PDB file of N, CA and C in Angstrom:
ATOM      1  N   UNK A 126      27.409 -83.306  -3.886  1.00  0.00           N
ATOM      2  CA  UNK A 126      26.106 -83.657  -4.409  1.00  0.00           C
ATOM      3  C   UNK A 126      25.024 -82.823  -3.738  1.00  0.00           C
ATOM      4  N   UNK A 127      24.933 -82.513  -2.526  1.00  0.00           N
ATOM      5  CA  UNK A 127      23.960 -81.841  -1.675  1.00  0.00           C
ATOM      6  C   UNK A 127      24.282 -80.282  -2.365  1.00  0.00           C
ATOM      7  N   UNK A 128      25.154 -79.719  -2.560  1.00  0.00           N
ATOM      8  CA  UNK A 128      25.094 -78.571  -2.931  1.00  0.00           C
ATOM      9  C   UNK A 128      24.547 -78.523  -4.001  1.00  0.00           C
ATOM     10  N   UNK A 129      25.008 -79.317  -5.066  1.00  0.00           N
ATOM     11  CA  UNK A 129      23.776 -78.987  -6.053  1.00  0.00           C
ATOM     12  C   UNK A 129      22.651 -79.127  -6.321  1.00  0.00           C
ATOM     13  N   UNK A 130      22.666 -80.193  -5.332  1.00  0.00           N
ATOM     14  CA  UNK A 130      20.561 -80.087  -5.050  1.00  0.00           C
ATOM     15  C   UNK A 130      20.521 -79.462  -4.584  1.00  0.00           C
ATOM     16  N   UNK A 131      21.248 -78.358  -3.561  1.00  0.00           N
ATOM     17  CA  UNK A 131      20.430 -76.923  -2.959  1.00  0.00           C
ATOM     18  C   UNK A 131      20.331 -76.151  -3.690  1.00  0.00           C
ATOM     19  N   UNK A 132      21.232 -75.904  -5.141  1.00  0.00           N
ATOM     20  CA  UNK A 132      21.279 -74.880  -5.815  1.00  0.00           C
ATOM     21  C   UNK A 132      20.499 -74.503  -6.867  1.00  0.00           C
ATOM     22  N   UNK A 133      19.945 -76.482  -6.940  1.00  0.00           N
ATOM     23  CA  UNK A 133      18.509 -76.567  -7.976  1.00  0.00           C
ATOM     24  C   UNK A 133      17.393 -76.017  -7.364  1.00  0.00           C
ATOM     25  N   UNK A 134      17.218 -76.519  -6.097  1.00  0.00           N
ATOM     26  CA  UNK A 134      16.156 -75.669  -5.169  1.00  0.00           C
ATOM     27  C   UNK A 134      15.745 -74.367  -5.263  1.00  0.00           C
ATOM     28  N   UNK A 135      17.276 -73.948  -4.758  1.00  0.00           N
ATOM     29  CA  UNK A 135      17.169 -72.886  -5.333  1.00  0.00           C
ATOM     30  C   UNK A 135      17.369 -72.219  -6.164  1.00  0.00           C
ATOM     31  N   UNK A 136      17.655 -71.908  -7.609  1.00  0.00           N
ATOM     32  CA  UNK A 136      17.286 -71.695  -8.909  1.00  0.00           C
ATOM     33  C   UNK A 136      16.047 -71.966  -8.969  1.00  0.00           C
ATOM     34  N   UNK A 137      15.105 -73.043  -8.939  1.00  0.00           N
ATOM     35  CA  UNK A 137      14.093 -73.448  -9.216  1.00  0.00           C
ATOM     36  C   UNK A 137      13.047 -72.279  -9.013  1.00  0.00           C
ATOM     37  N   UNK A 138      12.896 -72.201  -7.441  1.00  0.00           N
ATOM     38  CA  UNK A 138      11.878 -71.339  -6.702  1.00  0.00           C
ATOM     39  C   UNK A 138      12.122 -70.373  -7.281  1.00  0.00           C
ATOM     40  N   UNK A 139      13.653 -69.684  -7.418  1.00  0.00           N
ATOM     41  CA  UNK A 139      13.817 -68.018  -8.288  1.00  0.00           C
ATOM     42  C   UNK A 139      13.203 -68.399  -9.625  1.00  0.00           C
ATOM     43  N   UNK A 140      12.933 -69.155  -9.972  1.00  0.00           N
ATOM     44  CA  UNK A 140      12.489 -69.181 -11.897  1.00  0.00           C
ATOM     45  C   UNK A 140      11.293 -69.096 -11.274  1.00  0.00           C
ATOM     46  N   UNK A 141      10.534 -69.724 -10.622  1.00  0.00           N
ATOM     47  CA  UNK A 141       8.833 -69.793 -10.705  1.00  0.00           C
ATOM     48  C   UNK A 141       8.720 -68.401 -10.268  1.00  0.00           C
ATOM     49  N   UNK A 142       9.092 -67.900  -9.001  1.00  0.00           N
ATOM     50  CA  UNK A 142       8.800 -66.897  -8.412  1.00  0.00           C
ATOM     51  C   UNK A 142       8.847 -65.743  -9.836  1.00  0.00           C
ATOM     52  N   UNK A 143       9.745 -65.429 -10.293  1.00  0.00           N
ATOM     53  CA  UNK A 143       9.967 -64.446 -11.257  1.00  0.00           C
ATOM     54  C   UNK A 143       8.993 -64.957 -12.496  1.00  0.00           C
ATOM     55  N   UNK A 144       8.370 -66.267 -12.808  1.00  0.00           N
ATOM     56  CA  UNK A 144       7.530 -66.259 -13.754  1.00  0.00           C
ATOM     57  C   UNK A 144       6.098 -65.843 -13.447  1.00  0.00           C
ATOM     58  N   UNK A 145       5.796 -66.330 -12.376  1.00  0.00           N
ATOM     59  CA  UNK A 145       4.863 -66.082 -11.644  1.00  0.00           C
ATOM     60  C   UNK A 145       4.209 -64.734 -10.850  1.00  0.00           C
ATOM     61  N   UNK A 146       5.512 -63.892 -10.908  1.00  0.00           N
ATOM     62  CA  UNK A 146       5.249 -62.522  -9.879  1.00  0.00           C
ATOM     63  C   UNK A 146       5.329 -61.173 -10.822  1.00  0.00           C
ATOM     64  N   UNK A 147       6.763 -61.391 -11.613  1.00  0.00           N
ATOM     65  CA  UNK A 147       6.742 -60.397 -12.378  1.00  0.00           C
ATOM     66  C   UNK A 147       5.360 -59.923 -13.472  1.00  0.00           C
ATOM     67  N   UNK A 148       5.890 -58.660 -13.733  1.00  0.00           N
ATOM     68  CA  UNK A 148       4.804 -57.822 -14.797  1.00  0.00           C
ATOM     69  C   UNK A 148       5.521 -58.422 -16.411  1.00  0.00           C
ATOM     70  N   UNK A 149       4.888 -58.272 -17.519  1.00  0.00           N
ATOM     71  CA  UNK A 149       5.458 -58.562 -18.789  1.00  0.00           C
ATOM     72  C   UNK A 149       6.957 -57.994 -18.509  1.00  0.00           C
ATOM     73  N   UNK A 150       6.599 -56.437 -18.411  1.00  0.00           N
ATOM     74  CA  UNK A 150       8.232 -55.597 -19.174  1.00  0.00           C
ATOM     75  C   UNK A 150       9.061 -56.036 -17.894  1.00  0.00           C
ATOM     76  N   UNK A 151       8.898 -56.165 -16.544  1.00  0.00           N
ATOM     77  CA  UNK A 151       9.843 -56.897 -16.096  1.00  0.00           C
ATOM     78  C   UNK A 151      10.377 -58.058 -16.641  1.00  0.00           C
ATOM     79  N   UNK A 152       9.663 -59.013 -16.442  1.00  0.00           N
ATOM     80  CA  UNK A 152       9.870 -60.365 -17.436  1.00  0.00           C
ATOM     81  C   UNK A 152      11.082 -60.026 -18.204  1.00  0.00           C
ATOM     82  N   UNK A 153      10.335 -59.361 -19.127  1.00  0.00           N
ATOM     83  CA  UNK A 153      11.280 -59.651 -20.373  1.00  0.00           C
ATOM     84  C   UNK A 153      12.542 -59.241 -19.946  1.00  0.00           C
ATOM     85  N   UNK A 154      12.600 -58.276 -19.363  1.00  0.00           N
ATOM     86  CA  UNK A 154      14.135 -57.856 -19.116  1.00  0.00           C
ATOM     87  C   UNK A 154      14.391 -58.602 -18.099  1.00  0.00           C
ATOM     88  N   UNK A 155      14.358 -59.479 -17.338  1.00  0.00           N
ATOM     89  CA  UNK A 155      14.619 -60.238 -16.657  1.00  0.00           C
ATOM     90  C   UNK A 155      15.145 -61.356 -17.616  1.00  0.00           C
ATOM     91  N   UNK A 156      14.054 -62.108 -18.382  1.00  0.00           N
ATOM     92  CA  UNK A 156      14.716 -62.995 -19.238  1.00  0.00           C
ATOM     93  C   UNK A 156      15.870 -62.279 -20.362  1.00  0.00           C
ATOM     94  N   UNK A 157      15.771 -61.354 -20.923  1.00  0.00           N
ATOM     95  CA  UNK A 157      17.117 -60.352 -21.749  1.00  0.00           C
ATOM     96  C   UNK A 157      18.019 -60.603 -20.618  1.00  0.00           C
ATOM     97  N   UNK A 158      18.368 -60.480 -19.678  1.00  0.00           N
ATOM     98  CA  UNK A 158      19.670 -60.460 -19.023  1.00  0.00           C
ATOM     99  C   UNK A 158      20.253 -61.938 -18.159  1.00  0.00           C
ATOM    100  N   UNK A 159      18.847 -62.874 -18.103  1.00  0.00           N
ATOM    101  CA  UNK A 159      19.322 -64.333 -18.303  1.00  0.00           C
ATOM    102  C   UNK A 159      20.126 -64.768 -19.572  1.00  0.00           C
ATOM    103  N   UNK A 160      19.647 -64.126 -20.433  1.00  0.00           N
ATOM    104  CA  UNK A 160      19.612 -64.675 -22.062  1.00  0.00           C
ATOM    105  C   UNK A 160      21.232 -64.215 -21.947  1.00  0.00           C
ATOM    106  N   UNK A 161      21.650 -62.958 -21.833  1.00  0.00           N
ATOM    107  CA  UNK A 161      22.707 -62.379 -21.833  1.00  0.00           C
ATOM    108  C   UNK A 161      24.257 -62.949 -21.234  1.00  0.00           C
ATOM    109  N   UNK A 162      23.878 -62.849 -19.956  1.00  0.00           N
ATOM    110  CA  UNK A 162      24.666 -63.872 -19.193  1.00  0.00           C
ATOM    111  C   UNK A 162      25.256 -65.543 -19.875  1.00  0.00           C
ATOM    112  N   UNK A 163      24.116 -65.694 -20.031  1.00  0.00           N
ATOM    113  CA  UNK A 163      24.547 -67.176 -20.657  1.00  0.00           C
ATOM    114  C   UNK A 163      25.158 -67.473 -22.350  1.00  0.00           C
ATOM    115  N   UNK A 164      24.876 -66.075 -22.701  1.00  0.00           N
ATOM    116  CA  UNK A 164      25.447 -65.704 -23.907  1.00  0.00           C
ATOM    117  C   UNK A 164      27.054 -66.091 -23.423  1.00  0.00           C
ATOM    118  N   UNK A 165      27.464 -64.588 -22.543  1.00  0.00           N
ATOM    119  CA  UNK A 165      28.246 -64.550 -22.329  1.00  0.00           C
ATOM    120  C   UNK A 165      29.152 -65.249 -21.695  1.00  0.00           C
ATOM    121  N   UNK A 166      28.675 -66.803 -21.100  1.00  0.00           N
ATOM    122  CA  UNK A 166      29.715 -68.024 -20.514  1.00  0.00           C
ATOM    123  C   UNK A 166      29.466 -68.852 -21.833  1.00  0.00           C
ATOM    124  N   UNK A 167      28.423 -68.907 -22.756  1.00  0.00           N
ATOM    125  CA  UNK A 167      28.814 -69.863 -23.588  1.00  0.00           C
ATOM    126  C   UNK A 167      29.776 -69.244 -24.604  1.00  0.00           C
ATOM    127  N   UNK A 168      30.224 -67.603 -24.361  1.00  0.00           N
ATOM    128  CA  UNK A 168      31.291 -67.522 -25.618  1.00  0.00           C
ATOM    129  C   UNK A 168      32.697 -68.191 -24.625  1.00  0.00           C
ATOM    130  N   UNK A 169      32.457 -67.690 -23.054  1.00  0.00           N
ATOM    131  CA  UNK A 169      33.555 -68.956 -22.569  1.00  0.00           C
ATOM    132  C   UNK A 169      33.663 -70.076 -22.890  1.00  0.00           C
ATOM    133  N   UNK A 170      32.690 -71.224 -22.955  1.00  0.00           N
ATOM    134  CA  UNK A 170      32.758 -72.264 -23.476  1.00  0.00           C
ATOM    135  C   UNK A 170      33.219 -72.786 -24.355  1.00  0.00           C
ATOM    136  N   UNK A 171      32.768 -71.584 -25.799  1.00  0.00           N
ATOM    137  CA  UNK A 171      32.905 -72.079 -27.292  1.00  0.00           C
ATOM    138  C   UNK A 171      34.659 -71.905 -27.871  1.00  0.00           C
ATOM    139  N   UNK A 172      35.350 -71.519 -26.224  1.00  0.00           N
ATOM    140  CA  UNK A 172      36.637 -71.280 -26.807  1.00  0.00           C
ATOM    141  C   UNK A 172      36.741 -69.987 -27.634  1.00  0.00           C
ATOM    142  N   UNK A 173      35.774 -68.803 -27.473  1.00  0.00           N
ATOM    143  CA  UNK A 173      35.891 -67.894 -28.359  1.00  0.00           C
ATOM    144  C   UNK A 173      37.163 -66.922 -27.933  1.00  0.00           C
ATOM    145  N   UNK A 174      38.031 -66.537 -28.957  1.00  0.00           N
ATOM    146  CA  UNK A 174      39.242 -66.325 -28.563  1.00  0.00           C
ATOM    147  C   UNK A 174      38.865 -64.720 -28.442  1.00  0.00           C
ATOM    148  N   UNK A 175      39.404 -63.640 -27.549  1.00  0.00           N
ATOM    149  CA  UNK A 175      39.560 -62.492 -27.879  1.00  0.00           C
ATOM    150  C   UNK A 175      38.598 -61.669 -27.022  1.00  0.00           C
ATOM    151  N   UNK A 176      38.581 -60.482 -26.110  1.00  0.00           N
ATOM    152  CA  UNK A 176      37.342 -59.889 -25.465  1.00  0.00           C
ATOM    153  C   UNK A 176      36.304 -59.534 -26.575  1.00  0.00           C
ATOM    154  N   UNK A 177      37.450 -58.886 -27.819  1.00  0.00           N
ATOM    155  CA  UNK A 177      36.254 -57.924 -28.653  1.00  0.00           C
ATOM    156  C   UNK A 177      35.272 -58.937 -29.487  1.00  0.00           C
ATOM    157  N   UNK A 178      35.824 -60.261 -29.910  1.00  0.00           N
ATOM    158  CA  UNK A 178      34.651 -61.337 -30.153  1.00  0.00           C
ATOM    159  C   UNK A 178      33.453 -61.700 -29.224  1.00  0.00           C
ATOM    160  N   UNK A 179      34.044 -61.699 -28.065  1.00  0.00           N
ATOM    161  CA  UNK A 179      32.995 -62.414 -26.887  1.00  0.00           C
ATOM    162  C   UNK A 179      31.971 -60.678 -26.654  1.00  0.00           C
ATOM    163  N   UNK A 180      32.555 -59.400 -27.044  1.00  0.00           N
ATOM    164  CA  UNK A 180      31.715 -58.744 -26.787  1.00  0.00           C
ATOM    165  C   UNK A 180      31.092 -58.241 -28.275  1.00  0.00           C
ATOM    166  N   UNK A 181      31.280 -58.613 -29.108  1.00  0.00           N
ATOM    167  CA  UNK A 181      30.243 -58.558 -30.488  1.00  0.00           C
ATOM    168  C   UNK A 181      29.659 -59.522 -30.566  1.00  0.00           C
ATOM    169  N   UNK A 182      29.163 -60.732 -30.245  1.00  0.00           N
ATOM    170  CA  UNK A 182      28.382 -62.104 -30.188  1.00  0.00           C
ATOM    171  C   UNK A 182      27.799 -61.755 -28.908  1.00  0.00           C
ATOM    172  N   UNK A 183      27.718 -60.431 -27.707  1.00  0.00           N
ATOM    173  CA  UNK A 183      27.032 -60.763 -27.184  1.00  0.00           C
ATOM    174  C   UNK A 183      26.027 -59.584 -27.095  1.00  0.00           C
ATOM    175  N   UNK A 184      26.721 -58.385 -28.291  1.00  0.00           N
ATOM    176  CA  UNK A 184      26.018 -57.489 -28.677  1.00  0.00           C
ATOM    177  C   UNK A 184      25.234 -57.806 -29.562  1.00  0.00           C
ATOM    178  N   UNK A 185      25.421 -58.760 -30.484  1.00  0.00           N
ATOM    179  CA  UNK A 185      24.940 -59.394 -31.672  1.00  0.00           C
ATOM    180  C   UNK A 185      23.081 -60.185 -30.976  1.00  0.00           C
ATOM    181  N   UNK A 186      23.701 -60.816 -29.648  1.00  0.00           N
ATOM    182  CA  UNK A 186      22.714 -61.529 -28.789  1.00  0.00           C
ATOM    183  C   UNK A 186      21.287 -60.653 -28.538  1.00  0.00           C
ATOM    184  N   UNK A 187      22.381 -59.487 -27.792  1.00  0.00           N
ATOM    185  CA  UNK A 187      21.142 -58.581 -27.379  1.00  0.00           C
ATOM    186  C   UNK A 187      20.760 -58.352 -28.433  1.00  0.00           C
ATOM    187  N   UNK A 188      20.879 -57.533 -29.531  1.00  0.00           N
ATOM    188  CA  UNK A 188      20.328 -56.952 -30.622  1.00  0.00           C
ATOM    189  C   UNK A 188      19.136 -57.815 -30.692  1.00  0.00           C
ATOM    190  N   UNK A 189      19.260 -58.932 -31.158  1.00  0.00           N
ATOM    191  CA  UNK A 189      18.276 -59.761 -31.390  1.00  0.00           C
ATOM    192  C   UNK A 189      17.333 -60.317 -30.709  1.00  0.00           C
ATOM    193  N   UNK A 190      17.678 -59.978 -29.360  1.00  0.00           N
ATOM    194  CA  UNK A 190      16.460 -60.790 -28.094  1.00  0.00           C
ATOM    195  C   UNK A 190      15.644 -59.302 -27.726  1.00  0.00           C
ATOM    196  N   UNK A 191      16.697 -58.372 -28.057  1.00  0.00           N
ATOM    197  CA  UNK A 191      15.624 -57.041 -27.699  1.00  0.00           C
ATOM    198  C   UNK A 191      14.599 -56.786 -29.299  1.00  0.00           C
ATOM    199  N   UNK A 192      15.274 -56.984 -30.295  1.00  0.00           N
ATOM    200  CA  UNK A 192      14.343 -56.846 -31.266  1.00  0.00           C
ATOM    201  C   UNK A 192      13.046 -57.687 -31.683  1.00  0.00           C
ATOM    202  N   UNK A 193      13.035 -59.337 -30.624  1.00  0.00           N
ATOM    203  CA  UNK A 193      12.139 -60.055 -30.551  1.00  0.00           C
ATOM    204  C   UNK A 193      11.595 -59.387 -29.955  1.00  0.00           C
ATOM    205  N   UNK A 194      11.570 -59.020 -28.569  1.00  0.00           N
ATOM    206  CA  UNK A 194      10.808 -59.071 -27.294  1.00  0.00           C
ATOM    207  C   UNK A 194       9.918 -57.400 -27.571  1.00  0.00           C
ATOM    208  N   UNK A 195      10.436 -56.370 -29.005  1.00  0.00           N
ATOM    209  CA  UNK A 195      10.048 -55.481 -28.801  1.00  0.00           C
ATOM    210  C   UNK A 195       8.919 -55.383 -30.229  1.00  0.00           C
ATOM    211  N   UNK A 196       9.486 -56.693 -30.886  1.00  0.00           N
ATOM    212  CA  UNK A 196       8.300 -56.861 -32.160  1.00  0.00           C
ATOM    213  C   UNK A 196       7.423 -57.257 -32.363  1.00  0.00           C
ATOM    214  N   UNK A 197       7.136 -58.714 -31.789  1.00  0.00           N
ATOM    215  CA  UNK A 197       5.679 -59.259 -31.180  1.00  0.00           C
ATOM    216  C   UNK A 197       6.423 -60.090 -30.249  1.00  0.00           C
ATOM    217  N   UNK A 198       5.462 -61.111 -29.549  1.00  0.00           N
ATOM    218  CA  UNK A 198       5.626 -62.321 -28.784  1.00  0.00           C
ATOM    219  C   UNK A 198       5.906 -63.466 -29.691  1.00  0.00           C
ATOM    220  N   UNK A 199       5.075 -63.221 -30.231  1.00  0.00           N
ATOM    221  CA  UNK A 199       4.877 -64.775 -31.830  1.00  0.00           C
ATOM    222  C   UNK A 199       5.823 -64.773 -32.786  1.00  0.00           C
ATOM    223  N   UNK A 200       7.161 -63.746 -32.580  1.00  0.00           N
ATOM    224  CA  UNK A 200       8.460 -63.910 -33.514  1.00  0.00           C
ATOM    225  C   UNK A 200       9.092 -64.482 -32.570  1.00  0.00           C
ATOM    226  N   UNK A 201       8.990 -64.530 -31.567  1.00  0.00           N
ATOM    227  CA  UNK A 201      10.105 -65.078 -30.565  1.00  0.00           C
ATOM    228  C   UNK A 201      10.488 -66.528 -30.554  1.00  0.00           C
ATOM    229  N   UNK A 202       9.675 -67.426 -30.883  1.00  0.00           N
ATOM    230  CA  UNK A 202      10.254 -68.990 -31.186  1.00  0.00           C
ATOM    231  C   UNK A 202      11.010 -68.944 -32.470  1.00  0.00           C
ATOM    232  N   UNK A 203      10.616 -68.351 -33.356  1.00  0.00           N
ATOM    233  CA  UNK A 203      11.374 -68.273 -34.753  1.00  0.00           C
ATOM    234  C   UNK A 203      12.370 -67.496 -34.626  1.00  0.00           C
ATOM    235  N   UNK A 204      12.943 -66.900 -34.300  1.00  0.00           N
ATOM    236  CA  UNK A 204      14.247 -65.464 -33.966  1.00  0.00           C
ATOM    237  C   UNK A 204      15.090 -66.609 -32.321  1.00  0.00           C
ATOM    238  N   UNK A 205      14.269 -67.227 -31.701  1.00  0.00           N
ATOM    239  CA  UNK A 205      15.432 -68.229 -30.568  1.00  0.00           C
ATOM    240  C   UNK A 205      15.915 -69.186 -31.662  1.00  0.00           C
ATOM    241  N   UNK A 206      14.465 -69.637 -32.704  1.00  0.00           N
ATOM    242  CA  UNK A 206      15.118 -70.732 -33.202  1.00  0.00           C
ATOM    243  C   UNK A 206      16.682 -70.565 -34.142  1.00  0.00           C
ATOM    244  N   UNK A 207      16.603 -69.412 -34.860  1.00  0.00           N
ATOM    245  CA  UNK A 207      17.428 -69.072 -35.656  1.00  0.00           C
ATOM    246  C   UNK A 207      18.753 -68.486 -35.091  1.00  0.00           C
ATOM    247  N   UNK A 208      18.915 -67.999 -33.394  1.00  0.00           N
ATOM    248  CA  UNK A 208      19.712 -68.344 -32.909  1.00  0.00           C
ATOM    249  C   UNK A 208      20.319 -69.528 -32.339  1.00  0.00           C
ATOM    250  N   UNK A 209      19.342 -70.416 -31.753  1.00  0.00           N
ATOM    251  CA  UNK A 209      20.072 -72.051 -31.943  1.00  0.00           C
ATOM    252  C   UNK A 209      20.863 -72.266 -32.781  1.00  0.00           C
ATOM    253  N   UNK A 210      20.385 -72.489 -34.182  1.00  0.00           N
ATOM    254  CA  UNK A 210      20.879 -72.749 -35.269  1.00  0.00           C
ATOM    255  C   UNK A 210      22.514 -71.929 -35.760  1.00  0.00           C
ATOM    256  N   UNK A 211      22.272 -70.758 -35.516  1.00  0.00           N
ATOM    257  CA  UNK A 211      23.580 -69.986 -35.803  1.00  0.00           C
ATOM    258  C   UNK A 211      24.728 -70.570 -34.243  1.00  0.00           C
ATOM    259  N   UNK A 212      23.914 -70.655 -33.611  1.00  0.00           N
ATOM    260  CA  UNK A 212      24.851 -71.036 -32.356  1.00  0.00           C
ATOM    261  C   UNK A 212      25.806 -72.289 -32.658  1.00  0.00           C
ATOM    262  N   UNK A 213      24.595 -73.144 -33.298  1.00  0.00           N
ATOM    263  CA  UNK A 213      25.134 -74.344 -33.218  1.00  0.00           C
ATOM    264  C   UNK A 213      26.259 -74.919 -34.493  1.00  0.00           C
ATOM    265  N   UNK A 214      26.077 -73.708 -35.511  1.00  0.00           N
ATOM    266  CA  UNK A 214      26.908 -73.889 -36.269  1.00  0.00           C
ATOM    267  C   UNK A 214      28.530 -73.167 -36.394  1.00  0.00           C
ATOM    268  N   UNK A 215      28.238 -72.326 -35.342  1.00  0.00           N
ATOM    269  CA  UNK A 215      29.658 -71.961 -35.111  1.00  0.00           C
ATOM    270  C   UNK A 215      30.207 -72.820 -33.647  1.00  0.00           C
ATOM    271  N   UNK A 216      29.620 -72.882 -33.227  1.00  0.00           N
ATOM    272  CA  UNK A 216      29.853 -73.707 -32.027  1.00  0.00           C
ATOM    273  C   UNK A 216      30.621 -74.881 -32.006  1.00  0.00           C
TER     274      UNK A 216
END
């Protein structure tokens, strides 16, 4: 139990610090390679069978978080939302 309250701790402070310190284009690529990562344990999760699946769903990922982050700011809730949605239906 103590370890994972240290690990919230710390996660925590690294999220503020990096929201708080970084420049935009850091940011974003900071969040692109959060986004990425977690792509890539939830194709662990989803039982996705095969490397070359888990690495086209996570090329598929980037494509789309770099084409938000490079088109406006104000597509970006609509383009996460529409990945939820695709997530959640293969999922």
């Amino acid at each position: 139990m103590f370890n994972r309250v240290a690990t919230a701790i710390i996660l925590a402070s690294l999220a503020l610090a990096a929201i708080f310190s970084f420049r935009t284009p850091v940011f974003e690529i900071f969040i692109l390679t959060i986004s990425l990562l977690c792509t890539w344990e939830w194709t662990r999760l989803s039982s996705t069978t095969g490397q070359i699946s888990r690495v086209i769903l996570l090329l598929g990922a980037m494509f789309v978080l770099i084409i938000a982050l490079t088109l406006a700011s104000y597509m970006l809730p609509y383009v996460l939302g529409i990945a939820v949605i695709w997530w959640a239906a293969i999922g």
